[in-house]
């Protein structure tokens, strides 16, 4: 089936604007909306470069192969999911393609694992620089496991109850705040004159932007001597999950704390490096050679 007559008439900005409104109506997060639109534009650029005039499922399959050759499988699947969603919206279901099959993650990559020592060095570096806000921010996401997009729900009021009511991705949940975190955040708020509302705000009183937070994290990583590949917002959520699971061994409770609806997602967060199971295998002492 030909999905559209001409490439230039194919995926227009008007289509994208309408699709953007559809995603917002579905209560997708802003980050998800931006990513889907970015992935669809990338697909459109690929089609325009081919100058084929029309596209059908064959071209989509070729793009799938292109993604497989140039991106990690998880990234390729993420882009294909965006395109499939767009096709669903337009009614071009015949052009949808299957995602690549991925074996469940068993071990995390050691070069991307943020350790507790790395975490401590980042916080110490922020303190040494006098960037108390970043120190508080890192300790907040590190000790609660919340997403960067959920920081705005950490309010002065939540410090009184010890719980933050979070609404994200169309779901609501409660994030519990450790007693010590509440204490240091109250001290920070008094120092900064923050009397109500969100704690992590800019000078203009707006919630901190994800890109600026990521940039500041990378800068801290360089100054702290922590591999930049480890220093990105979501990795602090993984650190929280691994640390909690190592201490408590309660994956169901962890699933609740992270706000997951699928326990298999939570298991990915608890994945350790290969070094721990290797040590466990060695303790079996079943090789005599």
mmCIF file of C-alpha atoms in Angstrom:
data_model
loop_
_atom_site.group_PDB
_atom_site.id
_atom_site.type_symbol
_atom_site.label_atom_id
_atom_site.label_comp_id
_atom_site.label_asym_id
_atom_site.label_seq_id
_atom_site.Cartn_x
_atom_site.Cartn_y
_atom_site.Cartn_z
ATOM 1 C CA UNK A 1 0.000 0.000 0.000
ATOM 2 C CA UNK A 2 1.242 3.499 -0.840
ATOM 3 C CA UNK A 3 1.038 5.542 2.353
ATOM 4 C CA UNK A 4 1.001 8.968 0.675
ATOM 5 C CA UNK A 5 1.201 10.328 -2.849
ATOM 6 C CA UNK A 6 4.183 12.652 -2.538
ATOM 7 C CA UNK A 7 6.926 12.914 -0.002
ATOM 8 C CA UNK A 8 6.568 16.684 0.352
ATOM 9 C CA UNK A 9 2.830 16.238 0.911
ATOM 10 C CA UNK A 10 3.570 13.293 3.128
ATOM 11 C CA UNK A 11 4.473 14.244 6.687
ATOM 12 C CA UNK A 12 3.729 17.943 6.861
ATOM 13 C CA UNK A 13 4.157 20.331 9.769
ATOM 14 C CA UNK A 14 0.374 20.512 9.926
ATOM 15 C CA UNK A 15 0.243 16.736 10.441
ATOM 16 C CA UNK A 16 2.804 17.092 13.220
ATOM 17 C CA UNK A 17 0.925 19.922 14.924
ATOM 18 C CA UNK A 18 -2.267 17.878 14.919
ATOM 19 C CA UNK A 19 -0.408 14.815 16.191
ATOM 20 C CA UNK A 20 1.190 16.927 18.933
ATOM 21 C CA UNK A 21 -2.253 17.999 20.128
ATOM 22 C CA UNK A 22 -3.380 14.368 20.023
ATOM 23 C CA UNK A 23 -0.462 13.288 22.249
ATOM 24 C CA UNK A 24 -1.173 16.082 24.700
ATOM 25 C CA UNK A 25 -4.801 15.018 24.752
ATOM 26 C CA UNK A 26 -3.587 11.532 25.652
ATOM 27 C CA UNK A 27 -1.743 13.174 28.585
ATOM 28 C CA UNK A 28 1.691 12.145 27.375
ATOM 29 C CA UNK A 29 4.553 13.904 29.151
ATOM 30 C CA UNK A 30 6.165 16.884 27.430
ATOM 31 C CA UNK A 31 9.413 14.913 27.103
ATOM 32 C CA UNK A 32 7.557 12.091 25.321
ATOM 33 C CA UNK A 33 5.780 14.513 22.983
ATOM 34 C CA UNK A 34 9.055 16.196 22.027
ATOM 35 C CA UNK A 35 10.804 12.861 21.477
ATOM 36 C CA UNK A 36 8.037 11.427 19.281
ATOM 37 C CA UNK A 37 7.995 14.542 17.096
ATOM 38 C CA UNK A 38 11.784 14.493 16.846
ATOM 39 C CA UNK A 39 11.768 10.818 15.803
ATOM 40 C CA UNK A 40 9.072 11.386 13.177
ATOM 41 C CA UNK A 41 10.963 14.330 11.702
ATOM 42 C CA UNK A 42 14.048 12.123 11.508
ATOM 43 C CA UNK A 43 12.037 9.563 9.531
ATOM 44 C CA UNK A 44 10.750 12.318 7.239
ATOM 45 C CA UNK A 45 14.321 13.529 6.622
ATOM 46 C CA UNK A 46 15.304 9.967 5.687
ATOM 47 C CA UNK A 47 12.468 9.794 3.149
ATOM 48 C CA UNK A 48 13.282 13.188 1.678
ATOM 49 C CA UNK A 49 16.921 12.166 1.244
ATOM 50 C CA UNK A 50 15.847 9.075 -0.727
ATOM 51 C CA UNK A 51 13.830 11.274 -3.140
ATOM 52 C CA UNK A 52 11.525 8.358 -3.933
ATOM 53 C CA UNK A 53 8.363 10.453 -4.370
ATOM 54 C CA UNK A 54 6.177 7.965 -2.494
ATOM 55 C CA UNK A 55 6.625 5.580 0.385
ATOM 56 C CA UNK A 56 5.111 2.296 1.358
ATOM 57 C CA UNK A 57 5.871 -0.344 3.951
ATOM 58 C CA UNK A 58 8.956 -1.382 1.977
ATOM 59 C CA UNK A 59 10.534 2.019 2.637
ATOM 60 C CA UNK A 60 9.592 1.783 6.306
ATOM 61 C CA UNK A 61 11.291 -1.621 6.493
ATOM 62 C CA UNK A 62 14.370 -0.121 4.840
ATOM 63 C CA UNK A 63 14.365 2.619 7.465
ATOM 64 C CA UNK A 64 14.074 -0.043 10.144
ATOM 65 C CA UNK A 65 17.217 -1.679 8.752
ATOM 66 C CA UNK A 66 18.952 1.707 8.645
ATOM 67 C CA UNK A 67 18.174 2.242 12.325
ATOM 68 C CA UNK A 68 19.445 -1.241 13.144
ATOM 69 C CA UNK A 69 22.771 -0.441 11.489
ATOM 70 C CA UNK A 70 23.246 2.988 13.053
ATOM 71 C CA UNK A 71 21.681 2.797 16.525
ATOM 72 C CA UNK A 72 21.484 0.519 19.529
ATOM 73 C CA UNK A 73 18.495 -1.805 19.413
ATOM 74 C CA UNK A 74 16.737 -0.067 22.300
ATOM 75 C CA UNK A 75 17.110 3.314 20.578
ATOM 76 C CA UNK A 76 15.926 1.899 17.244
ATOM 77 C CA UNK A 77 12.847 0.388 18.894
ATOM 78 C CA UNK A 78 12.084 3.683 20.590
ATOM 79 C CA UNK A 79 12.127 5.478 17.220
ATOM 80 C CA UNK A 80 10.025 2.794 15.554
ATOM 81 C CA UNK A 81 7.470 3.002 18.366
ATOM 82 C CA UNK A 82 7.096 6.729 17.688
ATOM 83 C CA UNK A 83 6.583 6.125 13.965
ATOM 84 C CA UNK A 84 4.062 3.337 14.586
ATOM 85 C CA UNK A 85 2.118 5.617 16.917
ATOM 86 C CA UNK A 86 2.074 8.302 14.221
ATOM 87 C CA UNK A 87 0.860 5.790 11.629
ATOM 88 C CA UNK A 88 -1.924 4.726 14.005
ATOM 89 C CA UNK A 89 -3.003 8.336 14.374
ATOM 90 C CA UNK A 90 -3.106 8.848 10.589
ATOM 91 C CA UNK A 91 -4.779 5.506 9.913
ATOM 92 C CA UNK A 92 -1.749 4.181 8.022
ATOM 93 C CA UNK A 93 -1.725 0.940 9.998
ATOM 94 C CA UNK A 94 -0.545 -1.075 6.970
ATOM 95 C CA UNK A 95 2.791 0.731 7.201
ATOM 96 C CA UNK A 96 3.487 -0.226 10.820
ATOM 97 C CA UNK A 97 6.490 -2.472 11.473
ATOM 98 C CA UNK A 98 7.435 -4.820 14.271
ATOM 99 C CA UNK A 99 10.016 -3.792 16.817
ATOM 100 C CA UNK A 100 13.275 -5.689 17.210
ATOM 101 C CA UNK A 101 13.190 -8.484 19.763
ATOM 102 C CA UNK A 102 15.466 -7.859 22.721
ATOM 103 C CA UNK A 103 16.603 -10.368 25.301
ATOM 104 C CA UNK A 104 15.781 -9.177 28.806
ATOM 105 C CA UNK A 105 18.598 -7.166 30.339
ATOM 106 C CA UNK A 106 20.593 -9.399 32.668
ATOM 107 C CA UNK A 107 23.536 -7.182 33.519
ATOM 108 C CA UNK A 108 24.077 -3.448 33.371
ATOM 109 C CA UNK A 109 27.074 -2.045 31.523
ATOM 110 C CA UNK A 110 29.871 -1.370 34.060
ATOM 111 C CA UNK A 111 31.038 1.741 32.208
ATOM 112 C CA UNK A 112 27.557 3.267 32.676
ATOM 113 C CA UNK A 113 26.916 2.187 36.260
ATOM 114 C CA UNK A 114 26.828 5.151 38.631
ATOM 115 C CA UNK A 115 28.286 3.888 41.910
ATOM 116 C CA UNK A 116 27.674 5.204 45.411
ATOM 117 C CA UNK A 117 31.245 6.538 45.421
ATOM 118 C CA UNK A 118 30.577 8.404 42.154
ATOM 119 C CA UNK A 119 27.396 9.808 43.692
ATOM 120 C CA UNK A 120 29.229 10.978 46.798
ATOM 121 C CA UNK A 121 31.968 12.636 44.739
ATOM 122 C CA UNK A 122 29.400 14.519 42.659
ATOM 123 C CA UNK A 123 27.689 15.872 45.768
ATOM 124 C CA UNK A 124 30.993 16.803 47.403
ATOM 125 C CA UNK A 125 32.058 18.634 44.240
ATOM 126 C CA UNK A 126 28.781 20.569 44.136
ATOM 127 C CA UNK A 127 29.247 21.554 47.791
ATOM 128 C CA UNK A 128 32.849 22.586 47.212
ATOM 129 C CA UNK A 129 31.758 24.804 44.307
ATOM 130 C CA UNK A 130 29.113 26.399 46.489
ATOM 131 C CA UNK A 131 26.328 25.027 44.285
ATOM 132 C CA UNK A 132 24.059 23.990 47.133
ATOM 133 C CA UNK A 133 21.021 23.768 44.862
ATOM 134 C CA UNK A 134 22.634 21.042 42.717
ATOM 135 C CA UNK A 135 23.784 19.217 45.839
ATOM 136 C CA UNK A 136 20.217 19.231 47.169
ATOM 137 C CA UNK A 137 18.827 18.238 43.774
ATOM 138 C CA UNK A 138 21.151 15.246 43.424
ATOM 139 C CA UNK A 139 20.406 14.094 46.962
ATOM 140 C CA UNK A 140 16.677 14.439 46.349
ATOM 141 C CA UNK A 141 16.543 12.303 43.197
ATOM 142 C CA UNK A 142 19.165 9.929 44.619
ATOM 143 C CA UNK A 143 17.311 9.273 47.876
ATOM 144 C CA UNK A 144 13.754 9.129 46.496
ATOM 145 C CA UNK A 145 14.169 7.633 43.018
ATOM 146 C CA UNK A 146 11.912 10.247 41.410
ATOM 147 C CA UNK A 147 12.272 11.291 37.786
ATOM 148 C CA UNK A 148 13.672 14.700 36.858
ATOM 149 C CA UNK A 149 10.251 15.615 35.464
ATOM 150 C CA UNK A 150 8.800 14.955 38.941
ATOM 151 C CA UNK A 151 11.072 17.401 40.785
ATOM 152 C CA UNK A 152 8.414 20.103 40.608
ATOM 153 C CA UNK A 153 6.270 18.064 42.991
ATOM 154 C CA UNK A 154 8.891 18.322 45.732
ATOM 155 C CA UNK A 155 7.427 21.340 47.487
ATOM 156 C CA UNK A 156 7.863 23.184 50.761
ATOM 157 C CA UNK A 157 4.489 21.785 51.763
ATOM 158 C CA UNK A 158 5.622 18.201 51.094
ATOM 159 C CA UNK A 159 8.404 18.650 53.658
ATOM 160 C CA UNK A 160 5.765 18.979 56.367
ATOM 161 C CA UNK A 161 3.982 15.739 55.476
ATOM 162 C CA UNK A 162 7.001 13.711 54.336
ATOM 163 C CA UNK A 163 5.247 12.780 51.114
ATOM 164 C CA UNK A 164 5.032 14.324 47.665
ATOM 165 C CA UNK A 165 1.898 13.775 45.593
ATOM 166 C CA UNK A 166 3.151 13.163 42.057
ATOM 167 C CA UNK A 167 1.121 13.250 38.871
ATOM 168 C CA UNK A 168 3.068 12.122 35.824
ATOM 169 C CA UNK A 169 2.449 10.147 32.630
ATOM 170 C CA UNK A 170 -1.274 10.102 33.338
ATOM 171 C CA UNK A 171 -0.803 8.408 36.717
ATOM 172 C CA UNK A 172 -0.674 9.615 40.299
ATOM 173 C CA UNK A 173 1.453 8.231 43.103
ATOM 174 C CA UNK A 174 3.082 9.236 46.354
ATOM 175 C CA UNK A 175 6.840 9.696 46.750
ATOM 176 C CA UNK A 176 8.016 9.259 50.327
ATOM 177 C CA UNK A 177 10.712 11.637 51.559
ATOM 178 C CA UNK A 178 13.439 10.320 53.904
ATOM 179 C CA UNK A 179 13.576 12.124 57.259
ATOM 180 C CA UNK A 180 17.142 13.325 56.747
ATOM 181 C CA UNK A 181 16.279 14.681 53.289
ATOM 182 C CA UNK A 182 13.368 16.631 54.758
ATOM 183 C CA UNK A 183 15.709 18.143 57.329
ATOM 184 C CA UNK A 184 18.370 19.322 54.846
ATOM 185 C CA UNK A 185 15.766 20.604 52.377
ATOM 186 C CA UNK A 186 14.047 22.642 55.107
ATOM 187 C CA UNK A 187 17.402 24.189 55.968
ATOM 188 C CA UNK A 188 18.017 24.921 52.271
ATOM 189 C CA UNK A 189 14.581 26.544 51.883
ATOM 190 C CA UNK A 190 15.151 28.793 54.897
ATOM 191 C CA UNK A 191 18.522 29.857 53.517
ATOM 192 C CA UNK A 192 17.126 30.580 50.033
ATOM 193 C CA UNK A 193 13.928 32.225 51.266
ATOM 194 C CA UNK A 194 11.663 29.640 49.637
ATOM 195 C CA UNK A 195 8.433 29.762 51.621
ATOM 196 C CA UNK A 196 6.006 27.793 49.479
ATOM 197 C CA UNK A 197 5.614 25.793 46.285
ATOM 198 C CA UNK A 198 8.287 23.954 44.317
ATOM 199 C CA UNK A 199 11.739 23.912 45.871
ATOM 200 C CA UNK A 200 13.853 23.461 42.750
ATOM 201 C CA UNK A 201 13.190 26.612 40.778
ATOM 202 C CA UNK A 202 15.116 29.128 38.689
ATOM 203 C CA UNK A 203 15.692 32.764 39.622
ATOM 204 C CA UNK A 204 12.472 33.551 37.784
ATOM 205 C CA UNK A 205 10.561 31.123 39.975
ATOM 206 C CA UNK A 206 10.006 28.548 37.225
ATOM 207 C CA UNK A 207 10.765 24.805 37.552
ATOM 208 C CA UNK A 208 14.320 23.931 36.547
ATOM 209 C CA UNK A 209 14.692 22.790 32.935
ATOM 210 C CA UNK A 210 15.761 19.197 32.213
ATOM 211 C CA UNK A 211 18.420 20.243 29.688
ATOM 212 C CA UNK A 212 20.012 22.715 32.099
ATOM 213 C CA UNK A 213 20.038 20.109 34.860
ATOM 214 C CA UNK A 214 21.706 17.593 32.524
ATOM 215 C CA UNK A 215 24.294 20.176 31.507
ATOM 216 C CA UNK A 216 25.116 21.006 35.130
ATOM 217 C CA UNK A 217 25.390 17.292 35.920
ATOM 218 C CA UNK A 218 27.916 16.797 33.109
ATOM 219 C CA UNK A 219 29.950 19.753 34.374
ATOM 220 C CA UNK A 220 29.976 18.307 37.886
ATOM 221 C CA UNK A 221 31.011 14.933 36.470
ATOM 222 C CA UNK A 222 34.024 16.438 34.720
ATOM 223 C CA UNK A 223 35.106 18.349 37.817
ATOM 224 C CA UNK A 224 34.540 15.354 40.087
ATOM 225 C CA UNK A 225 36.445 12.991 37.806
ATOM 226 C CA UNK A 226 33.372 10.833 37.189
ATOM 227 C CA UNK A 227 32.970 9.337 33.699
ATOM 228 C CA UNK A 228 30.483 11.538 31.826
ATOM 229 C CA UNK A 229 28.757 8.463 30.403
ATOM 230 C CA UNK A 230 27.523 7.728 33.923
ATOM 231 C CA UNK A 231 26.244 11.199 34.698
ATOM 232 C CA UNK A 232 22.722 11.724 33.382
ATOM 233 C CA UNK A 233 19.453 12.295 35.280
ATOM 234 C CA UNK A 234 17.873 8.855 34.922
ATOM 235 C CA UNK A 235 20.999 7.107 36.200
ATOM 236 C CA UNK A 236 20.349 8.471 39.697
ATOM 237 C CA UNK A 237 17.006 6.663 39.607
ATOM 238 C CA UNK A 238 18.858 3.462 38.743
ATOM 239 C CA UNK A 239 21.295 4.080 41.616
ATOM 240 C CA UNK A 240 18.367 4.460 44.003
ATOM 241 C CA UNK A 241 16.798 1.222 42.741
ATOM 242 C CA UNK A 242 20.007 -0.847 42.998
ATOM 243 C CA UNK A 243 20.824 0.498 46.452
ATOM 244 C CA UNK A 244 17.312 -0.120 47.793
ATOM 245 C CA UNK A 245 17.178 -3.637 46.358
ATOM 246 C CA UNK A 246 20.646 -4.527 47.667
ATOM 247 C CA UNK A 247 19.616 -3.523 51.191
ATOM 248 C CA UNK A 248 15.956 -4.592 51.310
ATOM 249 C CA UNK A 249 15.665 -7.320 48.620
ATOM 250 C CA UNK A 250 12.022 -6.261 48.172
ATOM 251 C CA UNK A 251 11.301 -5.821 44.463
ATOM 252 C CA UNK A 252 7.542 -5.359 44.998
ATOM 253 C CA UNK A 253 8.053 -2.453 47.380
ATOM 254 C CA UNK A 254 10.642 -1.014 44.999
ATOM 255 C CA UNK A 255 8.130 -1.231 42.153
ATOM 256 C CA UNK A 256 5.735 0.906 44.206
ATOM 257 C CA UNK A 257 8.430 3.437 45.087
ATOM 258 C CA UNK A 258 9.448 3.852 41.437
ATOM 259 C CA UNK A 259 5.854 4.078 40.246
ATOM 260 C CA UNK A 260 6.146 1.098 37.908
ATOM 261 C CA UNK A 261 3.098 -0.886 36.811
ATOM 262 C CA UNK A 262 5.176 -3.823 35.538
ATOM 263 C CA UNK A 263 7.605 -5.718 37.739
ATOM 264 C CA UNK A 264 9.750 -6.621 34.712
ATOM 265 C CA UNK A 265 10.532 -2.926 34.284
ATOM 266 C CA UNK A 266 11.646 -2.777 37.907
ATOM 267 C CA UNK A 267 13.926 -5.787 37.413
ATOM 268 C CA UNK A 268 15.810 -3.875 34.713
ATOM 269 C CA UNK A 269 16.530 -1.162 37.264
ATOM 270 C CA UNK A 270 17.976 -3.673 39.725
ATOM 271 C CA UNK A 271 20.334 -5.262 37.179
ATOM 272 C CA UNK A 272 23.870 -5.512 38.539
ATOM 273 C CA UNK A 273 27.149 -5.722 36.644
ATOM 274 C CA UNK A 274 28.639 -9.119 35.811
ATOM 275 C CA UNK A 275 31.200 -8.862 38.623
ATOM 276 C CA UNK A 276 28.757 -9.830 41.401
ATOM 277 C CA UNK A 277 27.408 -13.041 39.762
ATOM 278 C CA UNK A 278 30.983 -13.943 38.755
ATOM 279 C CA UNK A 279 32.022 -13.796 42.415
ATOM 280 C CA UNK A 280 28.999 -15.904 43.317
ATOM 281 C CA UNK A 281 29.967 -18.508 40.710
ATOM 282 C CA UNK A 282 33.539 -18.571 42.008
ATOM 283 C CA UNK A 283 32.326 -19.282 45.553
ATOM 284 C CA UNK A 284 30.744 -22.509 44.278
ATOM 285 C CA UNK A 285 34.269 -23.978 43.897
ATOM 286 C CA UNK A 286 33.265 -26.473 41.210
ATOM 287 C CA UNK A 287 36.424 -26.080 39.099
ATOM 288 C CA UNK A 288 39.450 -28.127 40.249
ATOM 289 C CA UNK A 289 41.858 -27.784 37.262
#
